[in-house]
C-alpha cells in the first residue's frame, strides 16, 4: 500500500457574523449561557445567494493552490455534507464543474459531523491502493438552512463554513491509521425528521417544523465524550502510538465541554487541543476541516508532528485518524 498524506489545505467562512448578543434578540437566551455551556461566542452565516457548493468551491481552490496542483490533476472529489445544494446532483459534481476538474470521480458522503474524517478515510483507501493519484476532500455545510431559529436548544450551536484538503501519495509519514464506527440504534438522538422520503416536504412538515434539526443534547453529550475518547485510543493503538506522542488534536467542535471532558479522559493537556468553536460554532463536517486548515496556517502543525483528528455525530457515526505531518 502507498503512503498517503494531506498536501494542501484551504477554507472559506462566509463574511456575515452572528454573535451571541444577536441571538439574545431572537430567542430566550444569553451570551453568558451560550458561552459557559458551549464555548461559542459567534458563528458565520452564509449569504442568501450562497449555497454549500459556493463555500466548497472557495475552500477547494485555496487547497489546490496550497498543494501546487491543478484541478485537472484531481481524480477523486469527495464532499462531506448534510446540507447539499439540493438532493441531487451531488455537491461534488457541482464542485467538479466549477473547478473544471474533468478527470475526477465525484460523490458526496453523508456522515454528519464525522463526515470529513469519513471522507478522508475513504479517499485514503483509493490513493493507498493506487486507484487514484490525487484526491480533493471537502467538508462544507450551510447548517443555518436546517436550523430552527425559534428553538433555543439548537439554534445557538450551529454555523456555516467549508474546509478542504488535497491528498496525494507521499514518500514518508502521512496517514498512519484510521478508525470509523457507526451505531444506527441511536439515530433518533439527532435528526431532521421531515423533508426526506419518510415525511416528504408538505404544509404539515413545515407547520410542525419537522424540516429542522431535532436533538437530544444531554444524551449526545455523554456519548460524544466517551466515544471520541474511545476512538482516539483505538486509532492511536493502531498506529503503535500513545496519547503522549500526540502533538495536536483536532477534535470535532460541538461543545467546548465535550472536548475538554474527552481530553481529560485521555490525559491530554489543553495546549495540545486545537479549538475554533468560539469563532464558528458547530459546522458539522466543516468543523474538523477548517480547524485542520487553520492549525496548519497558524503554524500549530509542523513537519514531523503527530496530528489526531477525532469526530462524532448524528447516525451515530464517529471516526478518528492519525497523521504524521
Ligand atoms: N439559552 C438558555 N437556556 C437554554 C438554552 C439556551 N440557548 N438551551 C437550553 N437551555 C436551558 C434548557 O431549557 C434547560 O432549562 P431547564 O433546566 O429549565 O429545563 C437548561 O438550559 C439546561 O439544559 P440542558 O439541555 O441540560 O443543557 P446542557 O448543559 O446539556 O447543554 C447542549 C445543552 C445542547 C449545549 C449540550 O447538551 C450539548 O452540547 N450537547 C451535545 C451536542 C452535540 O454533541 N451535538 C451532536 C454532535 S455534533
Short mmCIF file of C-alpha atoms and ligand atoms in Angstrom, two decimals:
data_model
loop_
_atom_site.label_atom_id
_atom_site.label_comp_id
_atom_site.label_asym_id
_atom_site.label_seq_id
_atom_site.Cartn_x
_atom_site.Cartn_y
_atom_site.Cartn_z
CA UNK A 1 0.00 0.00 0.00
CA UNK A 2 1.17 3.52 -0.83
CA UNK A 3 1.72 6.18 1.84
CA UNK A 4 -0.87 8.95 1.64
CA UNK A 5 -0.99 12.41 3.18
CA UNK A 6 -2.53 15.86 3.07
CA UNK A 7 -0.52 18.09 0.73
CA UNK A 8 -2.70 21.22 0.68
CA UNK A 9 -5.34 22.87 2.86
CA UNK A 10 -7.97 25.56 2.31
CA UNK A 11 -11.05 27.06 3.95
CA UNK A 12 -13.85 29.51 3.39
CA UNK A 13 -16.03 31.13 6.01
CA UNK A 14 -18.96 33.34 4.97
CA UNK A 15 -18.50 37.01 5.85
CA UNK A 16 -21.62 37.53 7.97
CA UNK A 17 -21.12 37.06 11.73
CA UNK A 18 -23.98 36.19 14.10
CA UNK A 19 -22.98 36.86 17.71
CA UNK A 20 -24.50 35.56 20.92
CA UNK A 21 -25.81 39.08 21.53
CA UNK A 22 -27.63 38.92 18.16
CA UNK A 23 -29.20 35.62 19.30
CA UNK A 24 -30.38 37.25 22.55
CA UNK A 25 -32.72 39.31 20.35
CA UNK A 26 -34.07 36.21 18.58
CA UNK A 27 -34.70 33.62 21.35
CA UNK A 28 -34.78 33.47 25.16
CA UNK A 29 -31.04 33.02 25.71
CA UNK A 30 -27.99 34.94 26.92
CA UNK A 31 -24.38 35.40 25.89
CA UNK A 32 -23.44 34.14 29.34
CA UNK A 33 -25.42 30.85 28.95
CA UNK A 34 -24.12 30.13 25.45
CA UNK A 35 -20.51 30.94 26.35
CA UNK A 36 -20.37 28.90 29.55
CA UNK A 37 -22.47 25.93 28.30
CA UNK A 38 -20.90 25.62 24.82
CA UNK A 39 -17.79 27.82 24.41
CA UNK A 40 -19.35 29.54 21.36
CA UNK A 41 -19.21 33.35 21.04
CA UNK A 42 -20.18 33.76 17.39
CA UNK A 43 -20.80 31.84 14.17
CA UNK A 44 -20.75 32.60 10.43
CA UNK A 45 -23.90 32.76 8.29
CA UNK A 46 -23.96 32.15 4.55
CA UNK A 47 -25.44 34.94 2.43
CA UNK A 48 -28.86 34.40 0.83
CA UNK A 49 -27.26 33.79 -2.57
CA UNK A 50 -24.64 31.32 -1.21
CA UNK A 51 -25.19 27.55 -1.39
CA UNK A 52 -22.96 24.82 0.05
CA UNK A 53 -21.15 24.32 -3.27
CA UNK A 54 -20.22 28.03 -3.32
CA UNK A 55 -18.46 27.63 0.03
CA UNK A 56 -16.87 24.36 -1.11
CA UNK A 57 -15.52 25.94 -4.33
CA UNK A 58 -13.67 28.70 -2.45
CA UNK A 59 -12.15 26.29 0.08
CA UNK A 60 -11.20 23.82 -2.68
CA UNK A 61 -9.48 26.48 -4.81
CA UNK A 62 -7.35 27.53 -1.83
CA UNK A 63 -6.41 23.89 -1.09
CA UNK A 64 -5.43 23.24 -4.72
CA UNK A 65 -3.25 26.36 -4.75
CA UNK A 66 -1.66 25.32 -1.46
CA UNK A 67 -0.91 21.86 -2.94
CA UNK A 68 0.50 23.41 -6.16
CA UNK A 69 -1.82 21.18 -8.17
CA UNK A 70 -4.25 21.94 -11.00
CA UNK A 71 -7.91 20.92 -10.91
CA UNK A 72 -7.19 18.53 -13.81
CA UNK A 73 -4.77 16.61 -11.56
CA UNK A 74 -7.62 15.59 -9.22
CA UNK A 75 -9.06 12.12 -9.87
CA UNK A 76 -11.43 11.88 -6.89
CA UNK A 77 -13.63 14.55 -5.29
CA UNK A 78 -15.43 13.72 -2.05
CA UNK A 79 -17.65 16.29 -0.35
CA UNK A 80 -18.81 15.54 3.18
CA UNK A 81 -22.08 17.38 3.73
CA UNK A 82 -25.57 17.06 5.22
CA UNK A 83 -26.69 20.32 3.61
CA UNK A 84 -26.18 19.78 -0.14
CA UNK A 85 -27.40 22.46 -2.57
CA UNK A 86 -30.18 20.00 -3.50
CA UNK A 87 -30.92 16.26 -3.07
CA UNK A 88 -29.13 15.62 -6.36
CA UNK A 89 -26.85 16.10 -8.19
CA UNK A 90 -24.13 15.88 -5.56
CA UNK A 91 -22.20 18.91 -4.34
CA UNK A 92 -19.10 17.04 -5.51
CA UNK A 93 -20.36 17.10 -9.12
CA UNK A 94 -21.21 20.82 -8.88
CA UNK A 95 -17.74 21.42 -7.48
CA UNK A 96 -16.13 19.42 -10.27
CA UNK A 97 -17.89 21.56 -12.86
CA UNK A 98 -16.91 24.84 -11.20
CA UNK A 99 -13.25 23.78 -10.90
CA UNK A 100 -13.14 22.19 -14.39
CA UNK A 101 -11.76 19.06 -12.69
CA UNK A 102 -12.85 16.93 -15.61
CA UNK A 103 -10.76 13.89 -14.64
CA UNK A 104 -12.40 13.43 -11.24
CA UNK A 105 -14.90 10.86 -9.98
CA UNK A 106 -17.32 12.69 -7.68
CA UNK A 107 -19.58 11.82 -4.78
CA UNK A 108 -20.95 13.20 -1.52
CA UNK A 109 -20.51 11.50 1.85
CA UNK A 110 -23.33 11.69 4.41
CA UNK A 111 -21.79 11.12 7.82
CA UNK A 112 -22.84 14.32 9.63
CA UNK A 113 -20.20 15.74 11.96
CA UNK A 114 -17.83 12.83 11.30
CA UNK A 115 -18.22 13.35 7.53
CA UNK A 116 -14.81 14.89 6.94
CA UNK A 117 -12.99 12.07 8.77
CA UNK A 118 -15.10 9.51 6.88
CA UNK A 119 -14.30 11.17 3.54
CA UNK A 120 -10.61 11.42 4.39
CA UNK A 121 -10.54 7.71 5.23
CA UNK A 122 -12.36 6.72 2.03
CA UNK A 123 -10.04 8.86 -0.10
CA UNK A 124 -7.02 7.35 1.63
CA UNK A 125 -8.16 3.85 0.58
CA UNK A 126 -8.39 4.87 -3.09
CA UNK A 127 -4.99 6.56 -3.03
CA UNK A 128 -3.21 3.88 -0.97
CA UNK A 129 -4.40 1.19 -3.38
CA UNK A 130 -3.11 3.19 -6.34
CA UNK A 131 -6.58 3.55 -7.91
CA UNK A 132 -6.26 7.35 -7.98
CA UNK A 133 -3.28 9.68 -7.59
CA UNK A 134 -4.74 12.89 -6.13
CA UNK A 135 -7.97 13.49 -4.22
CA UNK A 136 -9.84 16.58 -3.12
CA UNK A 137 -11.75 16.15 0.14
CA UNK A 138 -14.11 18.86 1.34
CA UNK A 139 -16.29 19.35 4.42
CA UNK A 140 -18.89 22.02 3.61
CA UNK A 141 -22.12 22.98 5.36
CA UNK A 142 -24.80 25.63 5.49
CA UNK A 143 -26.34 24.46 8.76
CA UNK A 144 -28.23 27.76 9.03
CA UNK A 145 -30.54 26.34 6.32
CA UNK A 146 -31.67 23.44 8.56
CA UNK A 147 -31.62 25.28 11.91
CA UNK A 148 -34.86 26.13 13.68
CA UNK A 149 -34.31 29.78 14.55
CA UNK A 150 -37.13 29.59 17.09
CA UNK A 151 -35.56 26.70 19.09
CA UNK A 152 -33.06 27.97 21.65
CA UNK A 153 -31.91 24.41 22.38
CA UNK A 154 -30.31 24.12 18.96
CA UNK A 155 -30.10 27.47 17.16
CA UNK A 156 -27.25 28.76 19.33
CA UNK A 157 -25.00 25.86 18.36
CA UNK A 158 -24.55 25.82 14.59
CA UNK A 159 -22.75 27.78 11.87
CA UNK A 160 -21.76 27.73 8.18
CA UNK A 161 -18.38 27.15 6.55
CA UNK A 162 -16.14 24.92 4.44
CA UNK A 163 -12.69 23.35 4.70
CA UNK A 164 -10.82 21.39 2.05
CA UNK A 165 -7.71 19.26 1.69
CA UNK A 166 -5.80 17.81 -1.24
CA UNK A 167 -4.45 14.31 -0.65
CA UNK A 168 -1.62 12.62 -2.56
CA UNK A 169 0.96 9.88 -2.30
CA UNK A 170 3.99 10.81 -0.16
CA UNK A 171 7.39 9.20 0.40
CA UNK A 172 7.26 9.08 4.21
CA UNK A 173 4.87 9.77 7.09
CA UNK A 174 1.29 10.61 6.11
CA UNK A 175 -1.81 8.86 7.45
CA UNK A 176 -0.65 6.25 9.97
CA UNK A 177 -4.04 4.84 10.97
CA UNK A 178 -7.79 5.41 10.67
CA UNK A 179 -10.81 4.15 12.60
CA UNK A 180 -14.52 4.53 11.79
CA UNK A 181 -17.61 3.43 13.73
CA UNK A 182 -21.41 3.66 13.47
CA UNK A 183 -24.43 2.91 15.69
CA UNK A 184 -27.78 3.33 13.90
CA UNK A 185 -29.71 2.27 17.03
CA UNK A 186 -29.29 5.83 18.34
CA UNK A 187 -30.40 7.57 15.15
CA UNK A 188 -33.27 9.31 16.99
CA UNK A 189 -30.91 11.40 19.14
CA UNK A 190 -30.11 13.79 16.30
CA UNK A 191 -32.07 14.05 13.07
CA UNK A 192 -34.16 16.06 10.64
CA UNK A 193 -37.41 14.05 10.60
CA UNK A 194 -39.07 15.83 7.64
CA UNK A 195 -38.19 16.57 4.05
CA UNK A 196 -36.99 13.07 3.10
CA UNK A 197 -38.91 10.06 1.75
CA UNK A 198 -40.32 9.20 5.23
CA UNK A 199 -42.10 12.56 5.59
CA UNK A 200 -41.79 14.38 2.27
CA UNK A 201 -41.90 18.15 2.50
CA UNK A 202 -45.52 19.27 2.91
CA UNK A 203 -47.51 22.00 4.61
CA UNK A 204 -47.77 19.66 7.63
CA UNK A 205 -44.00 19.05 7.93
CA UNK A 206 -43.41 22.79 7.68
CA UNK A 207 -46.12 23.64 10.26
CA UNK A 208 -44.70 21.03 12.66
CA UNK A 209 -41.16 22.34 11.99
CA UNK A 210 -40.03 18.81 11.05
CA UNK A 211 -37.63 20.15 8.41
CA UNK A 212 -35.26 21.37 11.09
CA UNK A 213 -32.63 19.73 13.33
CA UNK A 214 -34.07 17.87 16.37
CA UNK A 215 -31.54 16.99 19.04
CA UNK A 216 -31.41 15.32 22.44
CA UNK A 217 -28.37 17.29 23.56
CA UNK A 218 -27.89 15.81 27.01
CA UNK A 219 -27.72 12.19 25.88
CA UNK A 220 -25.47 13.08 22.93
CA UNK A 221 -23.12 14.98 25.19
CA UNK A 222 -22.25 11.89 27.25
CA UNK A 223 -21.95 9.66 24.19
CA UNK A 224 -19.72 12.19 22.42
CA UNK A 225 -17.25 12.29 25.32
CA UNK A 226 -16.90 8.51 25.74
CA UNK A 227 -17.00 7.70 22.01
CA UNK A 228 -14.42 10.30 20.98
CA UNK A 229 -12.09 9.23 23.81
CA UNK A 230 -12.51 5.59 22.74
CA UNK A 231 -11.91 6.40 19.07
CA UNK A 232 -8.69 8.24 19.98
CA UNK A 233 -7.41 5.27 21.97
CA UNK A 234 -8.23 2.77 19.20
CA UNK A 235 -6.70 4.79 16.37
CA UNK A 236 -3.53 5.59 18.34
CA UNK A 237 -3.09 1.92 19.24
CA UNK A 238 -3.49 1.01 15.55
CA UNK A 239 -0.66 3.46 14.78
CA UNK A 240 1.52 2.00 17.55
CA UNK A 241 1.37 5.29 19.47
CA UNK A 242 0.18 6.60 22.83
CA UNK A 243 -1.60 9.83 23.83
CA UNK A 244 1.70 11.35 24.97
CA UNK A 245 3.04 11.04 21.39
CA UNK A 246 0.33 13.34 20.00
CA UNK A 247 1.41 16.92 19.19
CA UNK A 248 -2.01 18.32 18.29
CA UNK A 249 -5.60 17.06 18.47
CA UNK A 250 -8.16 18.43 16.01
CA UNK A 251 -11.48 17.43 17.57
CA UNK A 252 -14.95 17.98 16.18
CA UNK A 253 -16.12 21.31 17.59
CA UNK A 254 -19.61 20.65 19.02
CA UNK A 255 -19.15 21.89 22.57
CA UNK A 256 -16.02 23.01 24.43
CA UNK A 257 -17.14 20.99 27.47
CA UNK A 258 -17.29 17.81 25.37
CA UNK A 259 -13.78 18.48 24.04
CA UNK A 260 -12.33 19.23 27.49
CA UNK A 261 -14.00 16.19 29.12
CA UNK A 262 -12.66 13.98 26.31
CA UNK A 263 -9.13 15.43 26.67
CA UNK A 264 -9.25 14.91 30.43
CA UNK A 265 -10.23 11.25 29.94
CA UNK A 266 -7.21 10.83 27.67
CA UNK A 267 -4.87 12.82 29.91
CA UNK A 268 -4.16 15.32 27.12
CA UNK A 269 -3.16 18.87 28.19
CA UNK A 270 -5.30 21.77 26.90
CA UNK A 271 -2.40 23.22 24.85
CA UNK A 272 -2.48 20.12 22.63
CA UNK A 273 -6.12 20.69 21.66
CA UNK A 274 -6.98 22.92 18.70
CA UNK A 275 -10.15 24.97 19.13
CA UNK A 276 -12.07 27.23 16.76
CA UNK A 277 -15.55 26.68 18.24
CA UNK A 278 -15.54 30.15 19.83
CA UNK A 279 -15.46 31.79 16.36
CA UNK A 280 -17.59 29.40 14.31
CA UNK A 281 -19.77 27.13 16.50
CA UNK A 282 -20.51 23.63 15.24
CA UNK A 283 -20.20 23.45 11.43
CA UNK A 284 -20.62 19.65 11.26
CA UNK A 285 -18.25 18.19 8.63
CA UNK A 286 -16.71 21.64 8.06
CA UNK A 287 -15.55 21.91 11.69
CA UNK A 288 -12.64 19.47 11.59
CA UNK A 289 -11.79 20.50 8.02
CA UNK A 290 -11.47 24.23 8.82
CA UNK A 291 -9.77 23.55 12.16
CA UNK A 292 -7.11 21.46 10.40
CA UNK A 293 -6.58 24.18 7.80
CA UNK A 294 -6.28 26.93 10.42
CA UNK A 295 -3.92 24.87 12.58
CA UNK A 296 -1.60 24.41 9.58
CA UNK A 297 -1.77 28.07 8.51
CA UNK A 298 -1.13 29.28 12.07
CA UNK A 299 1.98 27.09 12.36
CA UNK A 300 0.43 24.91 15.08
CA UNK A 301 1.29 21.86 12.92
CA UNK A 302 4.87 21.43 11.76
CA UNK A 303 6.64 18.79 9.71
CA UNK A 304 7.00 15.55 11.68
CA UNK A 305 4.18 16.37 14.12
CA UNK A 306 1.68 13.68 15.10
CA UNK A 307 -1.84 15.01 14.49
CA UNK A 308 -5.01 13.30 15.73
CA UNK A 309 -8.39 14.04 14.09
CA UNK A 310 -11.38 12.88 16.13
CA UNK A 311 -15.08 13.40 15.30
CA UNK A 312 -18.56 12.27 16.34
CA UNK A 313 -22.03 12.99 15.02
CA UNK A 314 -25.57 12.03 14.01
CA UNK A 315 -26.09 8.47 12.91
CA UNK A 316 -24.46 7.86 15.25
CA UNK A 317 -21.13 7.93 13.48
CA UNK A 318 -17.60 8.54 14.65
CA UNK A 319 -14.12 8.49 13.20
CA UNK A 320 -10.50 9.21 14.05
CA UNK A 321 -7.30 9.48 12.09
CA UNK A 322 -3.60 9.78 12.99
CA UNK A 323 -1.36 11.70 10.61
CA UNK A 324 2.40 12.15 10.74
CA UNK A 325 2.72 15.59 9.13
N1 LIG B 1 -30.19 29.54 26.41
C1 LIG B 1 -30.62 29.48 27.68
N2 LIG B 1 -31.04 28.35 28.25
C2 LIG B 1 -31.02 27.23 27.50
C3 LIG B 1 -30.60 27.24 26.16
C4 LIG B 1 -30.19 28.45 25.62
N3 LIG B 1 -29.76 28.57 24.36
N4 LIG B 1 -30.71 25.98 25.67
C5 LIG B 1 -31.18 25.22 26.66
N5 LIG B 1 -31.37 25.97 27.76
C6 LIG B 1 -31.89 25.56 29.05
C7 LIG B 1 -32.77 24.33 28.97
O1 LIG B 1 -34.07 24.70 28.62
C8 LIG B 1 -32.66 23.79 30.38
O2 LIG B 1 -33.56 24.52 31.19
P1 LIG B 1 -34.40 23.77 32.35
O3 LIG B 1 -33.36 23.21 33.28
O4 LIG B 1 -35.21 24.86 32.92
O5 LIG B 1 -35.17 22.71 31.64
C9 LIG B 1 -31.25 24.17 30.79
O6 LIG B 1 -30.82 25.19 29.89
C10 LIG B 1 -30.26 23.02 30.73
O7 LIG B 1 -30.46 22.34 29.51
P2 LIG B 1 -29.58 21.12 29.10
O8 LIG B 1 -30.05 20.60 27.80
O9 LIG B 1 -29.44 20.18 30.24
O10 LIG B 1 -28.17 21.86 28.92
P3 LIG B 1 -26.77 21.23 28.66
O11 LIG B 1 -25.84 21.67 29.70
O12 LIG B 1 -26.84 19.77 28.35
O13 LIG B 1 -26.33 21.95 27.32
C11 LIG B 1 -26.18 21.50 24.97
C12 LIG B 1 -27.10 21.78 26.14
C13 LIG B 1 -27.02 21.28 23.75
C14 LIG B 1 -25.28 22.69 24.77
C15 LIG B 1 -25.33 20.23 25.28
O14 LIG B 1 -26.16 19.20 25.76
C16 LIG B 1 -24.57 19.72 24.10
O15 LIG B 1 -23.66 20.36 23.61
N6 LIG B 1 -24.89 18.51 23.65
C17 LIG B 1 -24.19 17.81 22.61
C18 LIG B 1 -24.31 18.46 21.30
C19 LIG B 1 -23.71 17.55 20.29
O16 LIG B 1 -22.75 16.89 20.56
N7 LIG B 1 -24.29 17.52 19.12
C20 LIG B 1 -24.08 16.47 18.19
C21 LIG B 1 -22.76 16.08 17.85
S1 LIG B 1 -22.26 17.05 16.57
#
